[in-house]
PDB file of C-alpha atoms in Angstrom:
ATOM      1  CA  MET A   1      43.577  55.836   9.224  1.00  0.00           C
ATOM      2  CA  ARG A   2      42.891  53.766   5.958  1.00  0.00           C
ATOM      3  CA  LEU A   3      39.988  55.036   3.781  1.00  0.00           C
ATOM      4  CA  SER A   4      38.202  51.666   4.531  1.00  0.00           C
ATOM      5  CA  THR A   5      38.629  52.084   8.337  1.00  0.00           C
ATOM      6  CA  HIS A   6      36.937  55.488   7.937  1.00  0.00           C
ATOM      7  CA  TYR A   7      33.918  53.832   5.996  1.00  0.00           C
ATOM      8  CA  VAL A   8      33.336  51.497   8.635  1.00  0.00           C
ATOM      9  CA  PHE A   9      33.584  53.969  11.675  1.00  0.00           C
ATOM     10  CA  THR A  10      31.794  56.570  10.369  1.00  0.00           C
ATOM     11  CA  THR A  11      28.708  54.053   9.211  1.00  0.00           C
ATOM     12  CA  GLY A  12      28.762  52.884  12.910  1.00  0.00           C
ATOM     13  CA  MET A  13      28.477  56.407  14.264  1.00  0.00           C
ATOM     14  CA  LEU A  14      25.797  57.517  11.640  1.00  0.00           C
ATOM     15  CA  SER A  15      23.681  54.434  11.978  1.00  0.00           C
ATOM     16  CA  ILE A  16      23.015  55.428  15.551  1.00  0.00           C
ATOM     17  CA  LEU A  17      21.530  58.804  14.094  1.00  0.00           C
ATOM     18  CA  GLY A  18      19.289  56.893  12.217  1.00  0.00           C
ATOM     19  CA  TRP A  19      16.813  56.510  15.037  1.00  0.00           C
ATOM     20  CA  GLY A  20      13.552  57.449  13.048  1.00  0.00           C
ATOM     21  CA  THR A  21      13.871  54.485  10.462  1.00  0.00           C
ATOM     22  CA  ASN A  22      14.195  50.887  10.762  1.00  0.00           C
ATOM     23  CA  PHE A  23      17.851  49.543  10.931  1.00  0.00           C
ATOM     24  CA  TYR A  24      18.511  48.674   7.483  1.00  0.00           C
ATOM     25  CA  TYR A  25      17.222  51.931   5.912  1.00  0.00           C
ATOM     26  CA  GLY A  26      19.123  54.039   8.541  1.00  0.00           C
ATOM     27  CA  LEU A  27      22.034  51.643   7.612  1.00  0.00           C
ATOM     28  CA  ILE A  28      21.855  52.108   3.936  1.00  0.00           C
ATOM     29  CA  LEU A  29      21.665  56.205   4.541  1.00  0.00           C
ATOM     30  CA  ALA A  30      24.650  56.062   7.000  1.00  0.00           C
ATOM     31  CA  SER A  31      26.684  53.902   4.170  1.00  0.00           C
ATOM     32  CA  LEU A  32      25.926  56.358   1.637  1.00  0.00           C
ATOM     33  CA  ILE A  33      26.811  59.670   3.639  1.00  0.00           C
ATOM     34  CA  SER A  34      29.808  57.802   5.090  1.00  0.00           C
ATOM     35  CA  LEU A  35      31.215  56.610   1.742  1.00  0.00           C
ATOM     36  CA  SER A  36      30.369  59.732   0.048  1.00  0.00           C
ATOM     37  CA  SER A  37      31.760  62.445   2.792  1.00  0.00           C
ATOM     38  CA  ASN A  38      35.088  60.473   3.728  1.00  0.00           C
ATOM     39  CA  THR A  39      35.817  60.177  -0.010  1.00  0.00           C
ATOM     40  CA  ILE A  40      35.605  63.926  -0.537  1.00  0.00           C
ATOM     41  CA  ILE A  41      37.359  64.872   2.573  1.00  0.00           C
ATOM     42  CA  ASP A  42      40.312  62.356   1.382  1.00  0.00           C
ATOM     43  CA  ARG A  43      40.413  63.250  -2.271  1.00  0.00           C
ATOM     44  CA  LEU A  44      40.094  66.823  -1.629  1.00  0.00           C
ATOM     45  CA  GLY A  45      42.356  67.165   1.435  1.00  0.00           C
ATOM     46  CA  HIS A  46      45.247  65.105   0.384  1.00  0.00           C
ATOM     47  CA  GLU A  47      47.972  66.275  -1.998  1.00  0.00           C
ATOM     48  CA  VAL A  48      51.189  64.993  -3.268  1.00  0.00           C
ATOM     49  CA  ARG A  49      54.397  67.127  -2.591  1.00  0.00           C
ATOM     50  CA  GLY A  50      57.803  65.519  -3.522  1.00  0.00           C
ATOM     51  CA  GLY A  51      56.421  61.708  -3.584  1.00  0.00           C
ATOM     52  CA  TYR A  52      54.678  62.077  -0.076  1.00  0.00           C
ATOM     53  CA  VAL A  53      51.040  62.467   0.431  1.00  0.00           C
ATOM     54  CA  ARG A  54      50.019  65.191   2.941  1.00  0.00           C
ATOM     55  CA  ARG A  55      46.920  66.542   4.383  1.00  0.00           C
ATOM     56  CA  THR A  56      45.713  69.916   3.717  1.00  0.00           C
ATOM     57  CA  PRO A  57      43.677  72.280   5.845  1.00  0.00           C
ATOM     58  CA  ARG A  58      41.287  72.331   2.905  1.00  0.00           C
ATOM     59  CA  THR A  59      39.307  69.511   4.378  1.00  0.00           C
ATOM     60  CA  HIS A  60      41.191  68.432   7.823  1.00  0.00           C
ATOM     61  CA  THR A  61      39.817  71.186   9.897  1.00  0.00           C
ATOM     62  CA  LEU A  62      36.571  70.886  12.292  1.00  0.00           C
ATOM     63  CA  GLY A  63      34.621  73.503  10.543  1.00  0.00           C
ATOM     64  CA  ARG A  64      35.375  72.530   6.886  1.00  0.00           C
ATOM     65  CA  SER A  65      34.976  68.745   7.713  1.00  0.00           C
ATOM     66  CA  ILE A  66      31.432  69.564   8.621  1.00  0.00           C
ATOM     67  CA  LEU A  67      30.790  71.276   5.420  1.00  0.00           C
ATOM     68  CA  TRP A  68      32.272  68.515   3.340  1.00  0.00           C
ATOM     69  CA  GLY A  69      30.183  65.969   5.246  1.00  0.00           C
ATOM     70  CA  LEU A  70      27.108  68.218   4.795  1.00  0.00           C
ATOM     71  CA  ILE A  71      27.318  68.786   1.284  1.00  0.00           C
ATOM     72  CA  PRO A  72      26.567  64.898   0.011  1.00  0.00           C
ATOM     73  CA  SER A  73      24.151  64.488   2.793  1.00  0.00           C
ATOM     74  CA  PHE A  74      22.007  67.415   1.407  1.00  0.00           C
ATOM     75  CA  PHE A  75      22.097  65.777  -2.184  1.00  0.00           C
ATOM     76  CA  ILE A  76      21.241  62.559  -0.634  1.00  0.00           C
ATOM     77  CA  PHE A  77      18.357  64.280   1.066  1.00  0.00           C
ATOM     78  CA  LEU A  78      17.334  66.153  -2.201  1.00  0.00           C
ATOM     79  CA  PHE A  79      17.116  62.781  -4.007  1.00  0.00           C
ATOM     80  CA  LEU A  80      15.186  60.968  -1.220  1.00  0.00           C
ATOM     81  CA  PHE A  81      12.855  63.991  -0.984  1.00  0.00           C
ATOM     82  CA  LEU A  82      12.005  63.745  -4.310  1.00  0.00           C
ATOM     83  CA  VAL A  83      11.454  60.133  -4.007  1.00  0.00           C
ATOM     84  CA  SER A  84       9.599  59.435  -0.947  1.00  0.00           C
ATOM     85  CA  GLY A  85       9.493  62.596   1.328  1.00  0.00           C
ATOM     86  CA  GLY A  86      12.776  62.003   2.847  1.00  0.00           C
ATOM     87  CA  LEU A  87      13.907  62.688   6.529  1.00  0.00           C
ATOM     88  CA  LEU A  88      15.692  65.934   6.631  1.00  0.00           C
ATOM     89  CA  PHE A  89      16.649  66.416  10.126  1.00  0.00           C
ATOM     90  CA  GLN A  90      18.296  62.701  10.209  1.00  0.00           C
ATOM     91  CA  ILE A  91      20.095  63.013   7.037  1.00  0.00           C
ATOM     92  CA  LEU A  92      21.496  66.731   7.705  1.00  0.00           C
ATOM     93  CA  SER A  93      22.313  65.553  11.394  1.00  0.00           C
ATOM     94  CA  MET A  94      24.250  62.446   9.877  1.00  0.00           C
ATOM     95  CA  GLY A  95      26.128  64.640   7.363  1.00  0.00           C
ATOM     96  CA  ILE A  96      27.285  67.083  10.128  1.00  0.00           C
ATOM     97  CA  VAL A  97      28.752  64.062  12.108  1.00  0.00           C
ATOM     98  CA  ALA A  98      30.158  62.544   9.258  1.00  0.00           C
ATOM     99  CA  GLY A  99      33.229  65.047   8.728  1.00  0.00           C
ATOM    100  CA  PRO A 100      34.192  65.357  12.639  1.00  0.00           C
ATOM    101  CA  SER A 101      34.232  61.554  12.735  1.00  0.00           C
ATOM    102  CA  HIS A 102      36.734  61.335   9.904  1.00  0.00           C
ATOM    103  CA  LEU A 103      38.786  63.753  11.723  1.00  0.00           C
ATOM    104  CA  LEU A 104      38.485  62.201  15.151  1.00  0.00           C
ATOM    105  CA  LEU A 105      40.315  58.971  13.465  1.00  0.00           C
ATOM    106  CA  ASP A 106      42.844  61.310  11.771  1.00  0.00           C
ATOM    107  CA  ALA A 107      43.813  62.836  15.102  1.00  0.00           C
ATOM    108  CA  PHE A 108      45.214  59.510  16.229  1.00  0.00           C
ATOM    109  CA  THR A 109      47.596  59.489  13.275  1.00  0.00           C
ATOM    110  CA  GLU A 110      50.997  60.746  13.276  1.00  0.00           C
ATOM    111  CA  LYS A 111      50.047  63.708  10.999  1.00  0.00           C
ATOM    112  CA  GLY A 112      47.168  64.523  12.855  1.00  0.00           C
ATOM    113  CA  ILE A 113      44.580  67.335  12.000  1.00  0.00           C
ATOM    114  CA  TYR A 114      44.950  71.003  11.391  1.00  0.00           C
ATOM    115  CA  VAL A 115      43.979  73.538  14.196  1.00  0.00           C
ATOM    116  CA  LYS A 116      44.257  77.264  14.214  1.00  0.00           C
ATOM    117  CA  ASN A 117      46.893  78.567  16.576  1.00  0.00           C
ATOM    118  CA  GLY A 118      47.988  82.129  16.705  1.00  0.00           C
ATOM    119  CA  GLY A 119      46.618  82.801  13.095  1.00  0.00           C
ATOM    120  CA  ARG A 120      48.199  79.763  11.592  1.00  0.00           C
ATOM    121  CA  TRP A 121      47.384  76.305  10.842  1.00  0.00           C
ATOM    122  CA  THR A 122      49.249  73.768  13.120  1.00  0.00           C
ATOM    123  CA  ARG A 123      49.033  70.208  13.318  1.00  0.00           C
ATOM    124  CA  TYR A 124      47.465  68.350  16.258  1.00  0.00           C
ATOM    125  CA  ALA A 125      47.335  64.572  17.139  1.00  0.00           C
ATOM    126  CA  LEU A 126      46.216  62.838  19.913  1.00  0.00           C
ATOM    127  CA  ALA A 127      48.269  59.731  19.280  1.00  0.00           C
ATOM    128  CA  HIS A 128      50.970  59.148  16.594  1.00  0.00           C
ATOM    129  CA  PHE A 129      49.923  55.909  14.949  1.00  0.00           C
ATOM    130  CA  ARG A 130      50.868  55.274  11.199  1.00  0.00           C
ATOM    131  CA  TYR A 131      47.813  55.568   8.946  1.00  0.00           C
ATOM    132  CA  ASN A 132      48.248  51.913   8.262  1.00  0.00           C
ATOM    133  CA  ASN A 133      48.882  50.694  11.881  1.00  0.00           C
ATOM    134  CA  PRO A 134      47.157  47.388  12.157  1.00  0.00           C
ATOM    135  CA  PHE A 135      46.134  47.635  15.778  1.00  0.00           C
ATOM    136  CA  ALA A 136      44.671  51.334  15.487  1.00  0.00           C
ATOM    137  CA  ASN A 137      42.669  50.488  12.446  1.00  0.00           C
ATOM    138  CA  GLY A 138      41.387  46.965  13.647  1.00  0.00           C
ATOM    139  CA  ALA A 139      40.212  49.109  16.901  1.00  0.00           C
ATOM    140  CA  ALA A 140      38.231  51.610  14.728  1.00  0.00           C
ATOM    141  CA  ILE A 141      36.780  48.952  12.677  1.00  0.00           C
ATOM    142  CA  ILE A 142      35.717  47.119  15.708  1.00  0.00           C
ATOM    143  CA  THR A 143      34.267  50.199  17.187  1.00  0.00           C
ATOM    144  CA  GLY A 144      32.102  50.927  14.076  1.00  0.00           C
ATOM    145  CA  VAL A 145      30.915  47.389  14.144  1.00  0.00           C
ATOM    146  CA  LEU A 146      29.868  47.980  18.069  1.00  0.00           C
ATOM    147  CA  LEU A 147      28.228  50.973  17.333  1.00  0.00           C
ATOM    148  CA  MET A 148      26.020  49.419  14.515  1.00  0.00           C
ATOM    149  CA  LEU A 149      25.471  46.883  16.994  1.00  0.00           C
ATOM    150  CA  LEU A 150      24.449  49.076  19.447  1.00  0.00           C
ATOM    151  CA  SER A 151      22.043  50.976  16.907  1.00  0.00           C
ATOM    152  CA  LEU A 152      20.517  47.490  16.602  1.00  0.00           C
ATOM    153  CA  TYR A 153      19.900  47.162  20.523  1.00  0.00           C
ATOM    154  CA  LEU A 154      18.680  50.928  20.862  1.00  0.00           C
ATOM    155  CA  ARG A 155      15.915  49.913  17.967  1.00  0.00           C
ATOM    156  CA  GLY A 156      15.101  46.827  20.177  1.00  0.00           C
ATOM    157  CA  GLN A 157      16.075  44.653  17.176  1.00  0.00           C
ATOM    158  CA  LEU A 158      18.737  42.880  19.249  1.00  0.00           C
ATOM    159  CA  THR A 159      18.405  41.636  22.673  1.00  0.00           C
ATOM    160  CA  LEU A 160      21.322  40.674  25.126  1.00  0.00           C
ATOM    161  CA  ILE A 161      21.147  37.465  26.796  1.00  0.00           C
TER     162      ILE A 161
END
């Protein structure tokens, strides 16, 4: 998926985890963690070989994606703790979810994600959409926005008719 799609989808998922704050503070936290973790995962996990960009198991495995999602959230927590006392559990839980949410979207692309199979890294894909498929990217963006609206509803700041 496109990096912008990862940003919106992950922000939507993480906004639900910001339950202990008001929506806007939780959305800012979710956006910061989403931007930093998805950027790190894509920048460190892609390499160019023969003119083609390919994913590597460096960041595109479940365990490693959790680590790469936790690293920026830890630094964000440190900064917020120094400034205002911070919310450790929420921020670290957002970091834990950020990496696998990136992999969830990548599992729907034709190149998939890496899983260990018989001691070797093999690719696994749930679907085989191209990374820039407008339908797949649009569906993920709409899902991210709906998750943000669900977050508003769960906080009681949005009512249904």
